[in-house]
C-alpha positions as semicolon CSV with decimal commas, in nm:
position;residue;x (nm);y (nm);z (nm)
1;M;8,163;7,250;-1,121
2;R;7,923;7,240;-1,412
3;L;7,981;6,869;-1,491
4;P;7,870;6,733;-1,150
5;L;7,564;6,958;-1,160
6;L;7,463;6,823;-1,499
7;L;7,505;6,462;-1,380
8;S;7,285;6,526;-1,076
9;C;7,011;6,675;-1,292
10;G;7,025;6,376;-1,526
11;L;6,992;6,131;-1,235
12;L;6,694;6,321;-1,098
13;A;6,527;6,316;-1,439
14;L;6,581;5,941;-1,475
15;T;6,445;5,878;-1,125
16;A;6,134;6,084;-1,201
17;C;6,074;5,890;-1,526
18;G;6,117;5,556;-1,349
19;G;5,861;5,645;-1,078
20;G;5,599;5,741;-1,341
21;K;5,646;5,408;-1,517
22;D;5,583;5,214;-1,193
23;E;5,264;5,409;-1,126
24;A;5,133;5,346;-1,480
25;A;5,201;4,971;-1,449
26;A;4,975;4,928;-1,139
27;P;4,646;4,763;-1,267
28;P;4,311;4,917;-1,177
29;P;4,067;4,721;-0,953
30;P;3,871;4,457;-1,152
31;E;3,517;4,544;-1,253
32;V;3,240;4,321;-1,119
33;G;2,863;4,317;-1,163
34;V;2,664;4,325;-0,841
35;I;2,302;4,313;-0,727
36;E;2,161;4,446;-0,403
37;A;2,011;4,181;-0,176
38;Q;1,648;4,247;-0,091
39;P;1,431;4,016;0,122
40;Q;1,134;3,869;-0,065
41;T;0,842;3,632;-0,026
42;V;0,850;3,335;-0,263
43;P;0,633;3,025;-0,308
44;L;0,734;2,720;-0,109
45;N;0,758;2,458;-0,385
46;R;0,869;2,099;-0,362
47;D;0,937;1,857;-0,649
48;L;0,810;1,514;-0,545
49;V;0,743;1,184;-0,719
50;G;0,386;1,056;-0,716
51;R;0,168;0,794;-0,875
52;L;-0,172;0,843;-1,034
53;S;-0,474;0,633;-0,942
54;P;-0,843;0,636;-1,044
55;Y;-1,085;0,854;-0,854
56;R;-1,313;0,550;-0,822
57;S;-1,249;0,192;-0,927
58;A;-1,520;-0,077;-0,919
59;D;-1,485;-0,449;-0,982
60;V;-1,763;-0,596;-1,194
61;R;-1,835;-0,947;-1,063
62;A;-2,083;-1,227;-1,130
63;R;-2,317;-1,231;-0,830
64;V;-2,510;-1,544;-0,930
65;P;-2,387;-1,881;-1,063
66;G;-2,431;-1,960;-1,428
67;V;-2,274;-1,980;-1,770
68;L;-2,154;-1,652;-1,921
69;L;-2,346;-1,604;-2,247
70;R;-2,192;-1,288;-2,396
71;R;-2,015;-0,960;-2,342
72;V;-2,231;-0,661;-2,432
73;Y;-1,988;-0,367;-2,402
74;E;-1,677;-0,283;-2,606
75;E;-1,355;-0,329;-2,414
76;G;-1,182;-0,002;-2,327
77;S;-1,492;0,210;-2,392
78;D;-1,670;0,454;-2,164
79;V;-1,982;0,313;-1,998
80;R;-2,256;0,476;-1,796
81;E;-2,379;0,370;-1,456
82;G;-2,632;0,085;-1,485
83;Q;-2,533;-0,010;-1,840
84;V;-2,545;-0,386;-1,911
85;L;-2,194;-0,528;-1,957
86;F;-2,244;-0,909;-1,947
87;E;-2,529;-1,158;-1,968
88;I;-2,542;-1,484;-1,770
89;D;-2,767;-1,774;-1,872
90;P;-3,100;-1,686;-1,702
91;A;-3,275;-2,025;-1,749
92;P;-3,185;-2,178;-1,408
93;L;-3,270;-1,851;-1,235
94;Q;-3,607;-1,832;-1,410
95;A;-3,680;-2,186;-1,294
96;S;-3,590;-2,094;-0,937
97;L;-3,826;-1,798;-0,959
98;G;-4,103;-2,027;-1,078
99;V;-4,051;-2,263;-0,786
100;A;-4,060;-1,973;-0,541
101;Q;-4,382;-1,842;-0,692
102;A;-4,545;-2,188;-0,665
103;Q;-4,441;-2,214;-0,303
104;L;-4,594;-1,874;-0,241
105;A;-4,925;-1,987;-0,394
106;Q;-4,922;-2,299;-0,177
107;A;-4,851;-2,095;0,134
108;E;-5,132;-1,853;0,053
109;A;-5,379;-2,144;0,010
110;T;-5,274;-2,295;0,341
111;Y;-5,314;-1,959;0,509
112;A;-5,664;-1,916;0,364
113;N;-5,773;-2,253;0,509
114;A;-5,615;-2,178;0,845
115;R;-5,783;-1,840;0,862
116;T;-6,125;-1,993;0,786
117;T;-6,079;-2,252;1,059
118;A;-5,969;-1,991;1,308
119;D;-6,262;-1,762;1,227
120;R;-6,506;-2,051;1,277
121;A;-6,349;-2,135;1,611
122;R;-6,375;-1,772;1,723
123;Q;-6,749;-1,774;1,643
124;L;-6,820;-2,102;1,825
125;A;-6,607;-2,039;2,129
126;P;-6,859;-1,808;2,308
127;Q;-7,132;-2,079;2,285
128;K;-6,887;-2,337;2,427
129;F;-6,918;-2,550;2,108
130;V;-6,535;-2,569;2,089
131;S;-6,290;-2,589;2,369
132;Q;-6,043;-2,316;2,450
133;S;-5,763;-2,553;2,349
134;D;-5,907;-2,603;2,003
135;L;-5,944;-2,224;1,964
136;D;-5,585;-2,168;2,063
137;N;-5,463;-2,433;1,817
138;A;-5,665;-2,280;1,531
139;V;-5,530;-1,932;1,600
140;A;-5,173;-2,065;1,620
141;T;-5,214;-2,250;1,290
142;E;-5,340;-1,929;1,130
143;R;-5,039;-1,737;1,251
144;S;-4,796;-2,002;1,128
145;A;-4,961;-2,000;0,789
146;S;-4,935;-1,622;0,774
147;A;-4,561;-1,641;0,853
148;A;-4,515;-1,905;0,583
149;V;-4,676;-1,670;0,332
150;A;-4,433;-1,391;0,429
151;A;-4,136;-1,629;0,391
152;A;-4,259;-1,747;0,052
153;R;-4,296;-1,389;-0,066
154;A;-3,937;-1,318;0,046
155;N;-3,820;-1,622;-0,152
156;V;-3,997;-1,492;-0,459
157;R;-3,833;-1,153;-0,412
158;N;-3,491;-1,314;-0,370
159;A;-3,536;-1,529;-0,681
160;D;-3,645;-1,222;-0,877
161;I;-3,335;-1,031;-0,764
162;N;-3,109;-1,320;-0,865
163;L;-3,275;-1,328;-1,206
164;G;-3,196;-0,958;-1,241
165;Y;-2,831;-1,033;-1,164
166;A;-2,819;-1,239;-1,483
167;K;-2,766;-0,904;-1,654
168;V;-2,440;-0,773;-1,505
169;T;-2,441;-0,390;-1,506
170;A;-2,177;-0,122;-1,445
171;P;-2,181;-0,005;-1,081
172;I;-2,030;0,335;-1,170
173;A;-1,974;0,547;-1,480
174;G;-1,625;0,529;-1,624
175;R;-1,401;0,336;-1,860
176;A;-1,447;-0,041;-1,870
177;G;-1,137;-0,257;-1,894
178;K;-1,072;-0,582;-2,074
179;Q;-1,286;-0,892;-2,029
180;R;-1,144;-1,128;-1,765
181;V;-1,363;-1,432;-1,842
182;T;-1,458;-1,560;-2,186
183;E;-1,806;-1,661;-2,302
184;G;-1,910;-2,014;-2,207
185;A;-1,724;-2,011;-1,877
186;L;-1,903;-2,108;-1,555
187;V;-1,898;-1,809;-1,320
188;G;-2,021;-1,732;-0,972
189;Q;-1,963;-2,085;-0,833
190;G;-1,872;-2,037;-0,468
191;E;-1,736;-1,684;-0,515
192;A;-1,815;-1,369;-0,712
193;T;-1,609;-1,410;-1,030
194;L;-1,431;-1,095;-1,151
195;L;-1,550;-1,010;-1,502
196;T;-1,393;-0,666;-1,561
197;T;-1,312;-0,336;-1,388
198;V;-1,460;0,010;-1,439
199;D;-1,239;0,311;-1,355
200;Q;-1,344;0,674;-1,327
201;L;-1,064;0,873;-1,494
202;D;-1,182;1,230;-1,440
203;P;-1,061;1,344;-1,196
204;L;-0,764;1,135;-1,082
205;F;-0,582;1,098;-0,753
206;A;-0,209;1,176;-0,732
207;N;-0,058;0,993;-0,434
208;F;0,277;1,109;-0,295
209;S;0,464;1,141;0,032
210;I;0,698;1,383;0,208
211;G;0,957;1,307;0,474
212;S;0,829;1,352;0,826
213;T;1,150;1,530;0,933
214;E;1,125;1,786;0,652
215;L;0,757;1,843;0,722
216;A;0,828;1,896;1,092
217;Q;1,101;2,149;1,009
218;L;0,867;2,341;0,779
219;R;0,597;2,355;1,045
220;A;0,846;2,475;1,305
221;A;1,007;2,744;1,084
222;T;0,907;3,100;1,169
223;N;0,942;3,230;0,812
224;V;0,721;2,962;0,654
225;S;0,345;2,986;0,599
226;L;0,193;2,648;0,513
227;V;-0,146;2,616;0,346
228;G;-0,384;2,341;0,442
229;T;-0,587;2,079;0,262
230;G;-0,792;2,216;-0,025
231;K;-0,562;2,516;-0,084
232;A;-0,220;2,372;-0,167
233;T;-0,184;2,337;-0,544
234;V;-0,017;2,048;-0,725
235;Q;0,115;2,067;-1,081
236;V;0,168;1,740;-1,271
237;V;0,482;1,728;-1,488
238;L;0,474;1,464;-1,760
239;P;0,774;1,304;-1,936
240;G;0,954;1,552;-2,158
241;D;0,890;1,832;-1,905
242;R;0,535;1,873;-2,036
243;V;0,308;2,031;-1,774
244;H;-0,051;1,914;-1,736
245;E;-0,283;2,200;-1,827
246;Q;-0,494;2,193;-1,510
247;P;-0,339;2,198;-1,161
248;G;-0,475;1,984;-0,882
249;T;-0,541;2,057;-0,516
250;L;-0,429;1,876;-0,203
251;D;-0,733;1,693;-0,063
252;F;-0,582;1,455;0,196
253;S;-0,287;1,455;0,435
254;D;-0,235;1,160;0,664
255;T;-0,205;1,219;1,038
256;T;0,043;0,937;1,098
257;V;0,391;0,853;0,974
258;D;0,443;0,535;0,774
259;P;0,688;0,332;0,989
260;A;0,829;0,158;0,681
261;T;0,931;0,476;0,498
262;G;0,931;0,748;0,765
263;A;0,714;0,966;0,541
264;V;0,368;1,120;0,557
265;T;0,127;1,015;0,283
266;M;-0,055;1,288;0,091
267;R;-0,301;1,291;-0,197
268;A;-0,406;1,548;-0,455
269;L;-0,715;1,564;-0,675
270;V;-0,615;1,637;-1,037
271;P;-0,870;1,724;-1,310
272;N;-0,836;1,507;-1,620
273;P;-1,101;1,629;-1,868
274;G;-0,916;1,513;-2,178
275;Q;-0,814;1,185;-2,008
276;T;-0,452;1,247;-2,104
277;L;-0,335;1,115;-1,768
278;F;-0,335;0,741;-1,708
279;P;-0,379;0,568;-1,371
280;G;-0,071;0,385;-1,250
281;S;0,174;0,631;-1,408
282;F;0,465;0,771;-1,208
283;V;0,483;1,150;-1,249
284;T;0,671;1,445;-1,106
285;L;0,460;1,673;-0,889
286;K;0,538;2,039;-0,820
287;V;0,366;2,095;-0,488
288;N;0,308;2,453;-0,370
289;M;0,289;2,409;0,006
290;G;0,280;2,777;0,105
291;E;0,519;3,074;0,118
292;L;0,873;3,150;0,234
293;H;0,917;3,494;0,391
294;E;1,229;3,709;0,431
295;V;1,447;3,513;0,189
296;F;1,680;3,626;-0,090
297;L;1,678;3,526;-0,456
298;V;2,035;3,504;-0,580
299;P;2,145;3,418;-0,937
300;Q;2,293;3,071;-0,949
301;E;2,629;3,193;-1,082
302;A;2,674;3,406;-0,768
303;V;2,659;3,107;-0,531
304;L;2,990;2,922;-0,504
305;R;3,075;2,606;-0,315
306;D;3,385;2,464;-0,153
307;A;3,467;2,218;0,123
308;N;3,304;2,446;0,381
309;G;2,975;2,474;0,193
310;A;2,796;2,738;-0,012
311;F;2,906;3,101;-0,006
312;T;2,882;3,428;-0,195
313;R;3,123;3,715;-0,239
314;V;2,997;4,065;-0,159
315;V;3,142;4,413;-0,185
316;G;3,186;4,561;0,160
317;A;3,141;4,922;0,264
318;D;3,517;4,983;0,213
319;G;3,498;4,853;-0,146
320;N;3,680;4,531;-0,067
321;V;3,555;4,179;-0,134
322;E;3,410;3,979;0,156
323;R;3,299;3,616;0,184
324;K;2,959;3,528;0,328
325;N;2,858;3,171;0,398
326;V;2,495;3,110;0,299
327;T;2,229;2,843;0,325
328;T;2,024;2,758;0,015
329;S;1,698;2,564;0,010
330;A;1,589;2,523;-0,352
331;A;1,587;2,690;-0,692
332;H;1,314;2,929;-0,803
333;E;1,295;3,059;-1,160
334;G;1,666;2,998;-1,220
335;R;1,782;3,154;-0,893
336;W;1,880;3,006;-0,558
337;I;1,663;3,073;-0,256
338;V;1,899;3,182;0,022
339;T;1,743;3,143;0,366
340;S;2,035;3,264;0,581
341;G;2,378;3,428;0,557
342;L;2,282;3,750;0,378
343;A;2,151;4,084;0,498
344;A;1,936;4,339;0,324
345;G;2,149;4,579;0,118
346;D;2,443;4,341;0,063
347;K;2,606;4,395;-0,277
348;I;2,636;4,043;-0,412
349;I;2,894;3,985;-0,688
350;V;2,734;3,802;-0,981
351;S;2,965;3,860;-1,277
352;G;3,341;3,868;-1,245
353;V;3,335;3,643;-0,938
354;Q;3,653;3,466;-1,040
355;K;3,841;3,797;-1,065
356;A;3,729;3,912;-0,720
357;K;3,977;3,822;-0,449
358;E;3,874;3,830;-0,086
359;G;4,010;4,136;0,086
360;A;4,103;4,308;-0,243
361;P;3,925;4,617;-0,383
362;V;3,689;4,592;-0,683
363;Q;3,492;4,834;-0,895
364;A;3,123;4,750;-0,857
365;T;2,873;4,813;-1,137
366;P;2,506;4,705;-1,163
367;W;2,477;4,351;-1,300
368;Q;2,280;4,301;-1,621
369;P;2,139;3,951;-1,683
370;A;2,222;3,778;-2,011
371;A;1,967;3,765;-2,293
372;A;1,715;3,480;-2,283
373;P;1,804;3,169;-2,487
374;G;1,696;3,200;-2,848
375;K;1,684;3,579;-2,831
376;P;1,987;3,742;-2,988
377;A;2,163;3,999;-2,780
378;Q;2,128;4,353;-2,906
379;A;2,449;4,460;-3,076
380;P;2,595;4,789;-2,963
381;E;2,550;5,075;-3,199
382;T;2,871;5,177;-3,380
383;P;2,929;5,520;-3,529
384;V;2,913;5,526;-3,905
385;D;3,165;5,732;-4,097
386;A;2,974;6,012;-4,268
387;A;3,222;6,024;-4,551
388;A;3,171;5,654;-4,616
389;E;2,792;5,692;-4,624
390;K;2,803;5,994;-4,853
391;S;2,767;5,892;-5,214
392;P;3,034;6,025;-5,444
393;E;2,937;6,325;-5,651
394;P;2,936;6,274;-6,027
395;A;3,233;6,420;-6,204
396;A;3,181;6,750;-6,372
């Protein structure tokens, strides 16, 4: 009787030990770092490619025919408005002015004679010493002579203007380019010969375009506030990710779509006080077109992608992992802008995403972002053994 009882007790003890081992082997839920989704308002930025162009560009041309004598300015230097840049041989123009002045003197003499004759006819006409026909002819001759004087004076003025064009001046203030025609060349024969170009480099225009479909979607979106011309800011990014120190402002937006590209042309005015920007350069433009409302900023490591698109994993109310498909628009300060798919208060898994299985429980803890690059992470404090720190007492 005692032997079977002892065997039964031993089996019960072994069964109890085996059950405890199974319970100890069950792993705890994995720990994940989460953030709570909160709707925010963020800037609506777009990275676009643009090209710089001068604020004003003027061609300097020879407006009168002649031989180019010399270049007065230094190529590539800044010139002021009205500064002399080139000189054309003035001798033929001076001769033309002299001819026009002589013709004016001749016309004035003819007019003086005609006026005297007409005055005499006016005095004799009441006494019937001259016929009415002779009076009319004298008055007509006087008027023709007066018109000839006016025409001769205009010719003198025109010849004087042409003589002034022998000194070719800068039409605007800016930077003068290289000389297009060398000294000794005949210019201005039949057409206004291009001599050089003057460009105003401060400020500059930044020309860019945006797709008409994207622009229409932004205008139709209910959570987007677009700013108009004169308020939208444009930041110029130079090669090497160098940012121009002064932002520009949008000053023109076309009202039509370019049929060749399907885009809307826009233009920004960019200050260039140090003239570090060069016209003709292709640059990256960060355009702030307004604000996005009721969106979520999610760390990039929390947004996953598969064949169905972008998604995040969140911790549900029951503590289990759930999948939520999301829509992202762009990146902002290292985080994705999520426009749909999330709700306020969702606990988004950021760290430990690979350990979180959909439908399985997890232990959620607040997520702490990693230290910034170049800044060493703070090492955790470790207890120091007091006996090790204590200096040994000298022997007695």
